[in-house]
Amino acid sequence: MDTIATTKLSGEEIFDLMKKFITEVIGEEFVEEMDITPESSFTKDLEMDSIEIVSFSEKIKAHFGEQIDFTGWLSSMDLDQLINLNLGMIISYIEECQS
Amino acid sequence: MPIVTVNGKSVHIQELNKGAAETIVLVHGMFSNLSVYYFNIAPLLATKYHVVLYDLKSHGMSEKTLLGYDLESMTNDLLALMEELNLQKVHLGGYSFGGLIALKMVILFPERINKLAVIEAPDPNDDKTRGIIDEYSREFLEHYVENFTDTTKVKMGKRQMERNHRMYEYLFYQTSIKTDMELEKDFFGSPAIETIQKSTLLLYGTDSNCLNAGKHLDGLIENAELIAVPGDHNIPIQQPLVIAEALLNFFQEK
């Protein structure tokens, strides 16, 4: 279990953390073939399906705890928005929650 | 990742708003997983209720299991899950195959269920439903993805195609799912369905090839109400908020 973060992370640190979570969810062998950037979309570029996004969400919740309501944020999106969700949007959301 | 042990197997669950007074348990469909509810439907229901989602055996992140895909076994798994979570009585909802499990649950353990919501449960005797199970092949999956999942707008990439292919292959060729489902084909014709007394909501897509199954159930279950929602069999993905609001209104009605 990840410990709940208390220090404020920079955008770059959040990006590295997200990459770590994605690697844990989909496996290193797939991540090696990908060029993960803040523009990478979850469904199209990273080819993550919804149960993998559930796992990813769980990791974010475990890491940040009450600081952010990640599931609540996702639930405000419609299907098009979820399909187009990219890493940069999550980084911005976490940065906002930290400020 | 929250995992509990049910009948000796690991089951992936998700719980929202644990402190609420009443609980809703939602069951997903065949070849799917709890994510069908996780993003939109469960969070809305969790504004008022404790919501429990779980992955059926061999689905999502639950442990693979060779046997026990008949409705009674699936129902026993659900009962064991309720015991594990100390849930005495719950509202129950199920989508597609999960709708059949929900119906069976109410028949076998009516004392453990408050209200029942059935979304797009197919008639197991319908040729089209069983045809999917009989005719599975990789070509079938590719054809299916190409032609039918477009209504959910999500296109599968190569890795996803492989993942799904492995799951279908496992379920079709290694588990008892085909024979177990074959034995359920008279489920809608069994007298037990007509014994259901619970307040029951039937949610079906106006363009779904399962709509007739919904009408059939509406005629069999005394306290049922059928609501047709624009869309096809994929209404929880196409219209998550419409489905969530219909469920919330239904469970809240006195």
mmCIF file of C-alpha atoms in Angstrom:
data_model
loop_
_atom_site.group_PDB
_atom_site.id
_atom_site.type_symbol
_atom_site.label_atom_id
_atom_site.label_comp_id
_atom_site.label_asym_id
_atom_site.label_seq_id
_atom_site.Cartn_x
_atom_site.Cartn_y
_atom_site.Cartn_z
ATOM 1 C CA MET A 1 0.000 0.000 0.000
ATOM 2 C CA ASP A 2 1.336 3.435 -0.887
ATOM 3 C CA THR A 3 1.699 5.896 1.899
ATOM 4 C CA ILE A 4 -0.532 8.914 1.636
ATOM 5 C CA ALA A 5 1.417 11.876 0.299
ATOM 6 C CA THR A 6 1.550 15.012 2.348
ATOM 7 C CA THR A 7 4.132 17.060 0.470
ATOM 8 C CA LYS A 8 3.156 19.098 -2.535
ATOM 9 C CA LEU A 9 4.422 17.617 -5.796
ATOM 10 C CA SER A 10 5.524 19.533 -8.887
ATOM 11 C CA GLY A 11 3.930 18.830 -12.268
ATOM 12 C CA GLU A 12 6.991 16.849 -13.274
ATOM 13 C CA GLU A 13 6.898 14.751 -10.115
ATOM 14 C CA ILE A 14 3.195 14.044 -10.631
ATOM 15 C CA PHE A 15 3.944 13.018 -14.225
ATOM 16 C CA ASP A 16 6.635 10.567 -13.036
ATOM 17 C CA LEU A 17 4.267 9.179 -10.426
ATOM 18 C CA MET A 18 1.534 8.681 -13.047
ATOM 19 C CA LYS A 19 4.018 6.868 -15.307
ATOM 20 C CA LYS A 20 4.921 4.590 -12.378
ATOM 21 C CA PHE A 21 1.242 3.809 -11.758
ATOM 22 C CA ILE A 22 0.586 3.137 -15.456
ATOM 23 C CA THR A 23 3.587 0.783 -15.564
ATOM 24 C CA GLU A 24 2.271 -1.097 -12.534
ATOM 25 C CA VAL A 25 -1.157 -1.431 -14.125
ATOM 26 C CA ILE A 26 -0.325 -2.432 -17.699
ATOM 27 C CA GLY A 27 3.121 -3.976 -17.223
ATOM 28 C CA GLU A 28 6.638 -2.865 -18.068
ATOM 29 C CA GLU A 29 6.835 -4.771 -21.354
ATOM 30 C CA PHE A 30 4.036 -2.651 -22.838
ATOM 31 C CA VAL A 31 5.242 0.626 -21.372
ATOM 32 C CA GLU A 32 8.709 0.124 -22.907
ATOM 33 C CA GLU A 33 7.167 0.269 -26.377
ATOM 34 C CA MET A 34 5.329 3.508 -25.635
ATOM 35 C CA ASP A 35 6.388 7.114 -25.554
ATOM 36 C CA ILE A 36 4.365 8.351 -22.606
ATOM 37 C CA THR A 37 3.864 12.113 -22.605
ATOM 38 C CA PRO A 38 1.376 14.463 -20.914
ATOM 39 C CA GLU A 39 -0.564 14.354 -24.196
ATOM 40 C CA SER A 40 -0.964 10.573 -24.037
ATOM 41 C CA SER A 41 -4.633 9.644 -23.862
ATOM 42 C CA PHE A 42 -5.622 6.701 -21.707
ATOM 43 C CA THR A 43 -7.831 4.821 -24.118
ATOM 44 C CA LYS A 44 -6.275 5.686 -27.483
ATOM 45 C CA ASP A 45 -2.534 6.053 -26.849
ATOM 46 C CA LEU A 46 -2.061 3.918 -23.753
ATOM 47 C CA GLU A 47 -4.813 1.483 -24.784
ATOM 48 C CA MET A 48 -6.006 1.183 -21.221
ATOM 49 C CA ASP A 49 -9.440 -0.322 -20.812
ATOM 50 C CA SER A 50 -11.882 0.691 -18.143
ATOM 51 C CA ILE A 51 -10.910 -1.932 -15.546
ATOM 52 C CA GLU A 52 -7.280 -0.799 -15.888
ATOM 53 C CA ILE A 53 -8.404 2.794 -15.366
ATOM 54 C CA VAL A 54 -10.196 1.577 -12.201
ATOM 55 C CA SER A 55 -6.850 0.134 -10.972
ATOM 56 C CA PHE A 56 -5.073 3.337 -11.895
ATOM 57 C CA SER A 57 -7.717 5.387 -10.013
ATOM 58 C CA GLU A 58 -7.257 3.172 -6.960
ATOM 59 C CA LYS A 59 -3.523 3.889 -6.986
ATOM 60 C CA ILE A 60 -4.139 7.625 -7.146
ATOM 61 C CA LYS A 61 -6.639 7.415 -4.302
ATOM 62 C CA ALA A 62 -4.274 5.297 -2.200
ATOM 63 C CA HIS A 63 -1.436 7.757 -2.777
ATOM 64 C CA PHE A 64 -3.245 11.070 -2.290
ATOM 65 C CA GLY A 65 -6.012 9.958 0.084
ATOM 66 C CA GLU A 66 -8.610 12.591 0.973
ATOM 67 C CA GLN A 67 -6.598 15.327 -0.751
ATOM 68 C CA ILE A 68 -8.335 14.636 -4.039
ATOM 69 C CA ASP A 69 -11.670 13.162 -5.102
ATOM 70 C CA PHE A 70 -10.458 11.422 -8.225
ATOM 71 C CA THR A 71 -13.491 9.171 -8.748
ATOM 72 C CA GLY A 72 -15.803 12.130 -8.171
ATOM 73 C CA TRP A 73 -13.860 14.097 -10.787
ATOM 74 C CA LEU A 74 -14.056 11.239 -13.303
ATOM 75 C CA SER A 75 -17.778 10.769 -12.661
ATOM 76 C CA SER A 76 -18.442 14.324 -13.831
ATOM 77 C CA MET A 77 -17.185 13.354 -17.318
ATOM 78 C CA ASP A 78 -19.238 11.925 -20.140
ATOM 79 C CA LEU A 79 -18.001 9.077 -22.326
ATOM 80 C CA ASP A 80 -16.355 11.373 -24.894
ATOM 81 C CA GLN A 81 -14.452 13.171 -22.170
ATOM 82 C CA LEU A 82 -13.343 9.900 -20.604
ATOM 83 C CA ILE A 83 -12.125 8.610 -23.970
ATOM 84 C CA ASN A 84 -10.161 11.810 -24.533
ATOM 85 C CA LEU A 85 -8.786 11.945 -21.000
ATOM 86 C CA ASN A 86 -5.030 12.434 -21.096
ATOM 87 C CA LEU A 87 -2.260 12.495 -18.524
ATOM 88 C CA GLY A 88 -1.900 16.253 -18.663
ATOM 89 C CA MET A 89 -5.507 16.724 -17.557
ATOM 90 C CA ILE A 90 -4.933 14.526 -14.513
ATOM 91 C CA ILE A 91 -1.689 16.324 -13.668
ATOM 92 C CA SER A 92 -3.514 19.689 -13.792
ATOM 93 C CA TYR A 93 -6.326 18.334 -11.647
ATOM 94 C CA ILE A 94 -3.934 17.025 -8.982
ATOM 95 C CA GLU A 95 -1.977 20.300 -9.048
ATOM 96 C CA GLU A 96 -5.226 22.224 -8.503
ATOM 97 C CA CYS A 97 -6.183 20.019 -5.567
ATOM 98 C CA GLN A 98 -2.783 20.570 -3.977
ATOM 99 C CA SER A 99 -2.898 24.366 -4.224
ATOM 100 C CA MET B 1 -6.968 -3.068 -4.834
ATOM 101 C CA PRO B 2 -9.688 -4.349 -2.472
ATOM 102 C CA ILE B 3 -9.874 -8.141 -2.607
ATOM 103 C CA VAL B 4 -12.056 -10.391 -0.461
ATOM 104 C CA THR B 5 -12.203 -14.175 -0.361
ATOM 105 C CA VAL B 6 -15.529 -15.651 -1.389
ATOM 106 C CA ASN B 7 -16.053 -19.409 -1.516
ATOM 107 C CA GLY B 8 -12.284 -19.862 -1.479
ATOM 108 C CA LYS B 9 -11.617 -17.529 -4.412
ATOM 109 C CA SER B 10 -10.318 -13.968 -4.595
ATOM 110 C CA VAL B 11 -12.943 -11.431 -5.594
ATOM 111 C CA HIS B 12 -12.220 -7.829 -6.546
ATOM 112 C CA ILE B 13 -14.710 -5.428 -4.989
ATOM 113 C CA GLN B 14 -15.201 -1.691 -4.852
ATOM 114 C CA GLU B 15 -17.217 0.038 -2.152
ATOM 115 C CA LEU B 16 -18.446 3.630 -2.188
ATOM 116 C CA ASN B 17 -19.925 5.639 0.704
ATOM 117 C CA LYS B 18 -19.480 2.873 3.260
ATOM 118 C CA GLY B 19 -21.197 4.801 6.037
ATOM 119 C CA ALA B 20 -24.640 5.006 4.410
ATOM 120 C CA ALA B 21 -27.622 3.290 6.034
ATOM 121 C CA GLU B 22 -28.736 1.234 3.034
ATOM 122 C CA THR B 23 -26.690 -0.749 0.524
ATOM 123 C CA ILE B 24 -27.019 -1.286 -3.212
ATOM 124 C CA VAL B 25 -25.126 -4.202 -4.765
ATOM 125 C CA LEU B 26 -24.605 -4.069 -8.539
ATOM 126 C CA VAL B 27 -23.758 -7.091 -10.695
ATOM 127 C CA HIS B 28 -22.110 -6.648 -14.113
ATOM 128 C CA GLY B 29 -22.602 -8.729 -17.270
ATOM 129 C CA MET B 30 -20.767 -11.562 -18.998
ATOM 130 C CA PHE B 31 -17.321 -10.664 -20.479
ATOM 131 C CA SER B 32 -17.535 -7.322 -18.681
ATOM 132 C CA ASN B 33 -16.443 -6.118 -15.231
ATOM 133 C CA LEU B 34 -17.371 -3.704 -12.446
ATOM 134 C CA SER B 35 -16.075 -0.712 -14.417
ATOM 135 C CA VAL B 36 -19.430 -0.628 -16.238
ATOM 136 C CA TYR B 37 -20.754 1.002 -13.041
ATOM 137 C CA TYR B 38 -17.622 2.478 -11.484
ATOM 138 C CA PHE B 39 -17.251 5.774 -13.327
ATOM 139 C CA ASN B 40 -20.763 7.228 -13.526
ATOM 140 C CA ILE B 41 -23.544 5.057 -12.141
ATOM 141 C CA ALA B 42 -22.030 4.041 -8.795
ATOM 142 C CA PRO B 43 -20.852 7.561 -7.809
ATOM 143 C CA LEU B 44 -24.356 8.980 -8.339
ATOM 144 C CA LEU B 45 -25.996 6.172 -6.331
ATOM 145 C CA ALA B 46 -23.318 6.662 -3.666
ATOM 146 C CA THR B 47 -24.628 10.165 -2.965
ATOM 147 C CA LYS B 48 -27.389 8.378 -0.990
ATOM 148 C CA TYR B 49 -26.346 4.745 -0.607
ATOM 149 C CA HIS B 50 -23.495 2.456 0.277
ATOM 150 C CA VAL B 51 -22.673 0.932 -3.128
ATOM 151 C CA VAL B 52 -20.918 -2.408 -3.569
ATOM 152 C CA LEU B 53 -19.503 -3.477 -6.945
ATOM 153 C CA TYR B 54 -17.706 -6.757 -7.568
ATOM 154 C CA ASP B 55 -16.067 -8.601 -10.456
ATOM 155 C CA LEU B 56 -17.701 -11.939 -11.215
ATOM 156 C CA LYS B 57 -15.416 -15.003 -11.217
ATOM 157 C CA SER B 58 -12.889 -14.991 -14.096
ATOM 158 C CA HIS B 59 -13.948 -11.419 -14.961
ATOM 159 C CA GLY B 60 -12.152 -8.130 -14.338
ATOM 160 C CA MET B 61 -9.648 -8.654 -11.551
ATOM 161 C CA SER B 62 -11.321 -11.568 -9.797
ATOM 162 C CA GLU B 63 -9.718 -14.989 -9.711
ATOM 163 C CA LYS B 64 -10.194 -17.383 -12.606
ATOM 164 C CA THR B 65 -12.462 -20.338 -11.890
ATOM 165 C CA LEU B 66 -13.224 -23.336 -14.094
ATOM 166 C CA LEU B 67 -16.659 -24.281 -12.803
ATOM 167 C CA GLY B 68 -19.918 -22.877 -11.477
ATOM 168 C CA TYR B 69 -21.349 -20.405 -14.014
ATOM 169 C CA ASP B 70 -24.945 -21.539 -13.624
ATOM 170 C CA LEU B 71 -27.239 -18.993 -11.996
ATOM 171 C CA GLU B 72 -27.474 -20.876 -8.716
ATOM 172 C CA SER B 73 -23.686 -20.968 -8.279
ATOM 173 C CA MET B 74 -23.363 -17.316 -9.258
ATOM 174 C CA THR B 75 -26.081 -16.527 -6.711
ATOM 175 C CA ASN B 76 -24.308 -18.509 -4.005
ATOM 176 C CA ASP B 77 -21.187 -16.452 -4.701
ATOM 177 C CA LEU B 78 -23.202 -13.268 -4.248
ATOM 178 C CA LEU B 79 -24.710 -14.535 -0.986
ATOM 179 C CA ALA B 80 -21.245 -15.462 0.290
ATOM 180 C CA LEU B 81 -19.999 -11.992 -0.652
ATOM 181 C CA MET B 82 -22.857 -10.432 1.324
ATOM 182 C CA GLU B 83 -21.944 -12.598 4.310
ATOM 183 C CA GLU B 84 -18.301 -11.582 4.018
ATOM 184 C CA LEU B 85 -19.290 -7.890 3.996
ATOM 185 C CA ASN B 86 -21.893 -8.321 6.764
ATOM 186 C CA LEU B 87 -24.743 -7.196 4.549
ATOM 187 C CA GLN B 88 -28.051 -8.513 5.813
ATOM 188 C CA LYS B 89 -30.408 -6.989 3.275
ATOM 189 C CA VAL B 90 -29.605 -4.959 0.160
ATOM 190 C CA HIS B 91 -31.105 -3.406 -2.922
ATOM 191 C CA LEU B 92 -29.876 -5.384 -5.904
ATOM 192 C CA GLY B 93 -29.213 -4.377 -9.511
ATOM 193 C CA GLY B 94 -27.851 -6.428 -12.374
ATOM 194 C CA TYR B 95 -26.994 -5.760 -16.000
ATOM 195 C CA SER B 96 -27.355 -8.356 -18.783
ATOM 196 C CA PHE B 97 -26.126 -11.727 -17.405
ATOM 197 C CA GLY B 98 -25.866 -9.902 -14.048
ATOM 198 C CA GLY B 99 -29.594 -9.168 -14.376
ATOM 199 C CA LEU B 100 -30.239 -12.910 -14.576
ATOM 200 C CA ILE B 101 -28.122 -13.439 -11.461
ATOM 201 C CA ALA B 102 -30.125 -10.698 -9.703
ATOM 202 C CA LEU B 103 -33.422 -12.360 -10.660
ATOM 203 C CA LYS B 104 -32.180 -15.736 -9.413
ATOM 204 C CA MET B 105 -30.968 -14.148 -6.184
ATOM 205 C CA VAL B 106 -34.419 -12.733 -5.460
ATOM 206 C CA ILE B 107 -35.993 -16.129 -6.158
ATOM 207 C CA LEU B 108 -33.595 -18.062 -3.907
ATOM 208 C CA PHE B 109 -32.962 -15.554 -1.124
ATOM 209 C CA PRO B 110 -35.877 -13.095 -1.097
ATOM 210 C CA GLU B 111 -35.298 -12.315 2.587
ATOM 211 C CA ARG B 112 -31.906 -10.786 1.741
ATOM 212 C CA ILE B 113 -33.163 -8.382 -0.942
ATOM 213 C CA ASN B 114 -35.179 -5.158 -0.731
ATOM 214 C CA LYS B 115 -35.794 -3.896 -4.252
ATOM 215 C CA LEU B 116 -34.670 -5.383 -7.549
ATOM 216 C CA ALA B 117 -33.444 -3.570 -10.663
ATOM 217 C CA VAL B 118 -32.842 -5.545 -13.853
ATOM 218 C CA ILE B 119 -31.067 -3.859 -16.742
ATOM 219 C CA GLU B 120 -31.130 -5.518 -20.152
ATOM 220 C CA ALA B 121 -31.296 -9.114 -18.892
ATOM 221 C CA PRO B 122 -31.618 -11.328 -21.991
ATOM 222 C CA ASP B 123 -33.928 -14.307 -22.288
ATOM 223 C CA PRO B 124 -31.452 -17.229 -22.053
ATOM 224 C CA ASN B 125 -33.643 -19.097 -24.531
ATOM 225 C CA ASP B 126 -33.088 -16.437 -27.185
ATOM 226 C CA ASP B 127 -31.103 -17.851 -30.095
ATOM 227 C CA LYS B 128 -29.119 -14.665 -30.534
ATOM 228 C CA THR B 129 -27.952 -14.755 -26.914
ATOM 229 C CA ARG B 130 -26.876 -18.370 -27.047
ATOM 230 C CA GLY B 131 -25.521 -17.930 -30.554
ATOM 231 C CA ILE B 132 -22.827 -15.679 -29.178
ATOM 232 C CA ILE B 133 -21.681 -18.434 -26.883
ATOM 233 C CA ASP B 134 -21.882 -21.164 -29.531
ATOM 234 C CA GLU B 135 -20.119 -19.354 -32.313
ATOM 235 C CA TYR B 136 -17.216 -17.770 -30.576
ATOM 236 C CA SER B 137 -13.966 -17.536 -32.463
ATOM 237 C CA ARG B 138 -11.278 -14.946 -32.850
ATOM 238 C CA GLU B 139 -12.936 -13.842 -36.103
ATOM 239 C CA PHE B 140 -16.154 -13.506 -34.173
ATOM 240 C CA LEU B 141 -14.485 -11.216 -31.637
ATOM 241 C CA GLU B 142 -12.942 -9.064 -34.340
ATOM 242 C CA HIS B 143 -16.236 -8.880 -36.199
ATOM 243 C CA TYR B 144 -18.087 -8.156 -32.962
ATOM 244 C CA VAL B 145 -15.702 -5.372 -31.982
ATOM 245 C CA GLU B 146 -15.806 -3.903 -35.485
ATOM 246 C CA ASN B 147 -19.569 -3.913 -35.825
ATOM 247 C CA PHE B 148 -21.234 -3.795 -32.465
ATOM 248 C CA THR B 149 -19.082 -2.007 -29.957
ATOM 249 C CA ASP B 150 -19.137 1.138 -32.106
ATOM 250 C CA THR B 151 -22.297 2.156 -30.288
ATOM 251 C CA THR B 152 -20.175 2.579 -27.173
ATOM 252 C CA LYS B 153 -17.603 4.602 -29.149
ATOM 253 C CA VAL B 154 -14.684 2.741 -27.610
ATOM 254 C CA LYS B 155 -12.351 1.150 -30.128
ATOM 255 C CA MET B 156 -10.095 -1.625 -28.951
ATOM 256 C CA GLY B 157 -6.383 -1.465 -29.616
ATOM 257 C CA LYS B 158 -4.127 -4.469 -30.261
ATOM 258 C CA ARG B 159 -3.235 -5.100 -26.618
ATOM 259 C CA GLN B 160 -6.892 -4.855 -25.570
ATOM 260 C CA MET B 161 -7.912 -7.187 -28.373
ATOM 261 C CA GLU B 162 -5.369 -9.723 -27.124
ATOM 262 C CA ARG B 163 -6.504 -9.342 -23.521
ATOM 263 C CA ASN B 164 -10.156 -9.797 -24.448
ATOM 264 C CA HIS B 165 -9.317 -12.678 -26.739
ATOM 265 C CA ARG B 166 -7.526 -14.446 -23.877
ATOM 266 C CA MET B 167 -10.520 -13.908 -21.579
ATOM 267 C CA TYR B 168 -13.008 -15.200 -24.169
ATOM 268 C CA GLU B 169 -10.792 -18.170 -24.954
ATOM 269 C CA TYR B 170 -10.504 -19.033 -21.285
ATOM 270 C CA LEU B 171 -14.221 -18.663 -20.588
ATOM 271 C CA PHE B 172 -15.364 -20.467 -23.741
ATOM 272 C CA TYR B 173 -12.923 -23.335 -23.944
ATOM 273 C CA GLN B 174 -11.721 -23.985 -20.415
ATOM 274 C CA THR B 175 -14.616 -23.177 -18.112
ATOM 275 C CA SER B 176 -18.081 -24.705 -17.876
ATOM 276 C CA ILE B 177 -19.786 -21.430 -18.890
ATOM 277 C CA LYS B 178 -21.224 -22.765 -22.174
ATOM 278 C CA THR B 179 -22.801 -25.876 -20.711
ATOM 279 C CA ASP B 180 -23.899 -24.043 -17.578
ATOM 280 C CA MET B 181 -25.710 -21.391 -19.646
ATOM 281 C CA GLU B 182 -27.272 -23.997 -21.903
ATOM 282 C CA LEU B 183 -28.928 -25.480 -18.826
ATOM 283 C CA GLU B 184 -30.493 -22.101 -17.978
ATOM 284 C CA LYS B 185 -32.371 -21.706 -21.233
ATOM 285 C CA ASP B 186 -35.794 -22.294 -19.663
ATOM 286 C CA PHE B 187 -35.220 -19.774 -16.872
ATOM 287 C CA PHE B 188 -37.916 -17.338 -18.053
ATOM 288 C CA GLY B 189 -40.344 -20.234 -18.425
ATOM 289 C CA SER B 190 -39.815 -21.505 -14.894
ATOM 290 C CA PRO B 191 -42.681 -20.931 -12.453
ATOM 291 C CA ALA B 192 -40.188 -19.451 -9.992
ATOM 292 C CA ILE B 193 -40.005 -16.150 -11.927
ATOM 293 C CA GLU B 194 -43.690 -15.561 -11.298
ATOM 294 C CA THR B 195 -43.178 -15.933 -7.560
ATOM 295 C CA ILE B 196 -41.112 -12.730 -7.437
ATOM 296 C CA GLN B 197 -42.995 -10.248 -5.251
ATOM 297 C CA LYS B 198 -40.331 -7.570 -4.890
ATOM 298 C CA SER B 199 -40.757 -4.142 -6.325
ATOM 299 C CA THR B 200 -38.866 -4.571 -9.613
ATOM 300 C CA LEU B 201 -37.554 -2.032 -12.107
ATOM 301 C CA LEU B 202 -36.837 -3.264 -15.638
ATOM 302 C CA LEU B 203 -34.589 -0.976 -17.694
ATOM 303 C CA TYR B 204 -34.210 -1.796 -21.393
ATOM 304 C CA GLY B 205 -32.984 -0.004 -24.514
ATOM 305 C CA THR B 206 -35.623 1.037 -27.029
ATOM 306 C CA ASP B 207 -33.419 -0.375 -29.839
ATOM 307 C CA SER B 208 -32.168 -3.392 -27.923
ATOM 308 C CA ASN B 209 -32.756 -6.911 -29.177
ATOM 309 C CA CYS B 210 -33.410 -7.746 -25.507
ATOM 310 C CA LEU B 211 -36.417 -5.395 -25.233
ATOM 311 C CA ASN B 212 -38.817 -8.286 -25.764
ATOM 312 C CA ALA B 213 -37.191 -10.087 -22.827
ATOM 313 C CA GLY B 214 -37.982 -6.990 -20.729
ATOM 314 C CA LYS B 215 -41.608 -7.032 -21.879
ATOM 315 C CA HIS B 216 -41.772 -10.721 -21.092
ATOM 316 C CA LEU B 217 -40.475 -10.154 -17.537
ATOM 317 C CA ASP B 218 -42.874 -7.237 -17.125
ATOM 318 C CA GLY B 219 -45.716 -9.679 -17.776
ATOM 319 C CA LEU B 220 -44.343 -12.308 -15.404
ATOM 320 C CA ILE B 221 -43.408 -10.211 -12.369
ATOM 321 C CA GLU B 222 -46.345 -8.748 -10.511
ATOM 322 C CA ASN B 223 -44.727 -5.603 -9.112
ATOM 323 C CA ALA B 224 -42.589 -4.789 -12.123
ATOM 324 C CA GLU B 225 -42.290 -1.548 -14.002
ATOM 325 C CA LEU B 226 -40.618 -1.460 -17.427
ATOM 326 C CA ILE B 227 -38.841 1.694 -18.542
ATOM 327 C CA ALA B 228 -37.441 1.839 -22.080
ATOM 328 C CA VAL B 229 -34.441 4.145 -22.424
ATOM 329 C CA PRO B 230 -33.144 5.376 -25.815
ATOM 330 C CA GLY B 231 -30.258 3.103 -26.815
ATOM 331 C CA ASP B 232 -29.459 -0.564 -27.372
ATOM 332 C CA HIS B 233 -28.093 -3.325 -25.156
ATOM 333 C CA ASN B 234 -25.250 -1.012 -24.111
ATOM 334 C CA ILE B 235 -27.479 1.557 -22.338
ATOM 335 C CA PRO B 236 -25.388 1.688 -19.125
ATOM 336 C CA ILE B 237 -22.446 2.870 -21.227
ATOM 337 C CA GLN B 238 -24.480 4.966 -23.662
ATOM 338 C CA GLN B 239 -26.729 6.602 -21.059
ATOM 339 C CA PRO B 240 -25.047 6.199 -17.668
ATOM 340 C CA LEU B 241 -26.702 9.220 -16.086
ATOM 341 C CA VAL B 242 -30.181 8.268 -17.307
ATOM 342 C CA ILE B 243 -29.683 4.773 -15.889
ATOM 343 C CA ALA B 244 -28.201 6.068 -12.633
ATOM 344 C CA GLU B 245 -31.076 8.529 -12.110
ATOM 345 C CA ALA B 246 -33.694 5.888 -12.901
ATOM 346 C CA LEU B 247 -32.058 3.547 -10.374
ATOM 347 C CA LEU B 248 -31.754 6.256 -7.737
ATOM 348 C CA ASN B 249 -35.419 7.301 -8.114
ATOM 349 C CA PHE B 250 -36.541 3.697 -7.979
ATOM 350 C CA PHE B 251 -34.555 2.752 -4.883
ATOM 351 C CA GLN B 252 -35.634 5.932 -3.091
ATOM 352 C CA GLU B 253 -39.383 5.559 -3.751
ATOM 353 C CA LYS B 254 -41.220 4.502 -0.659
#
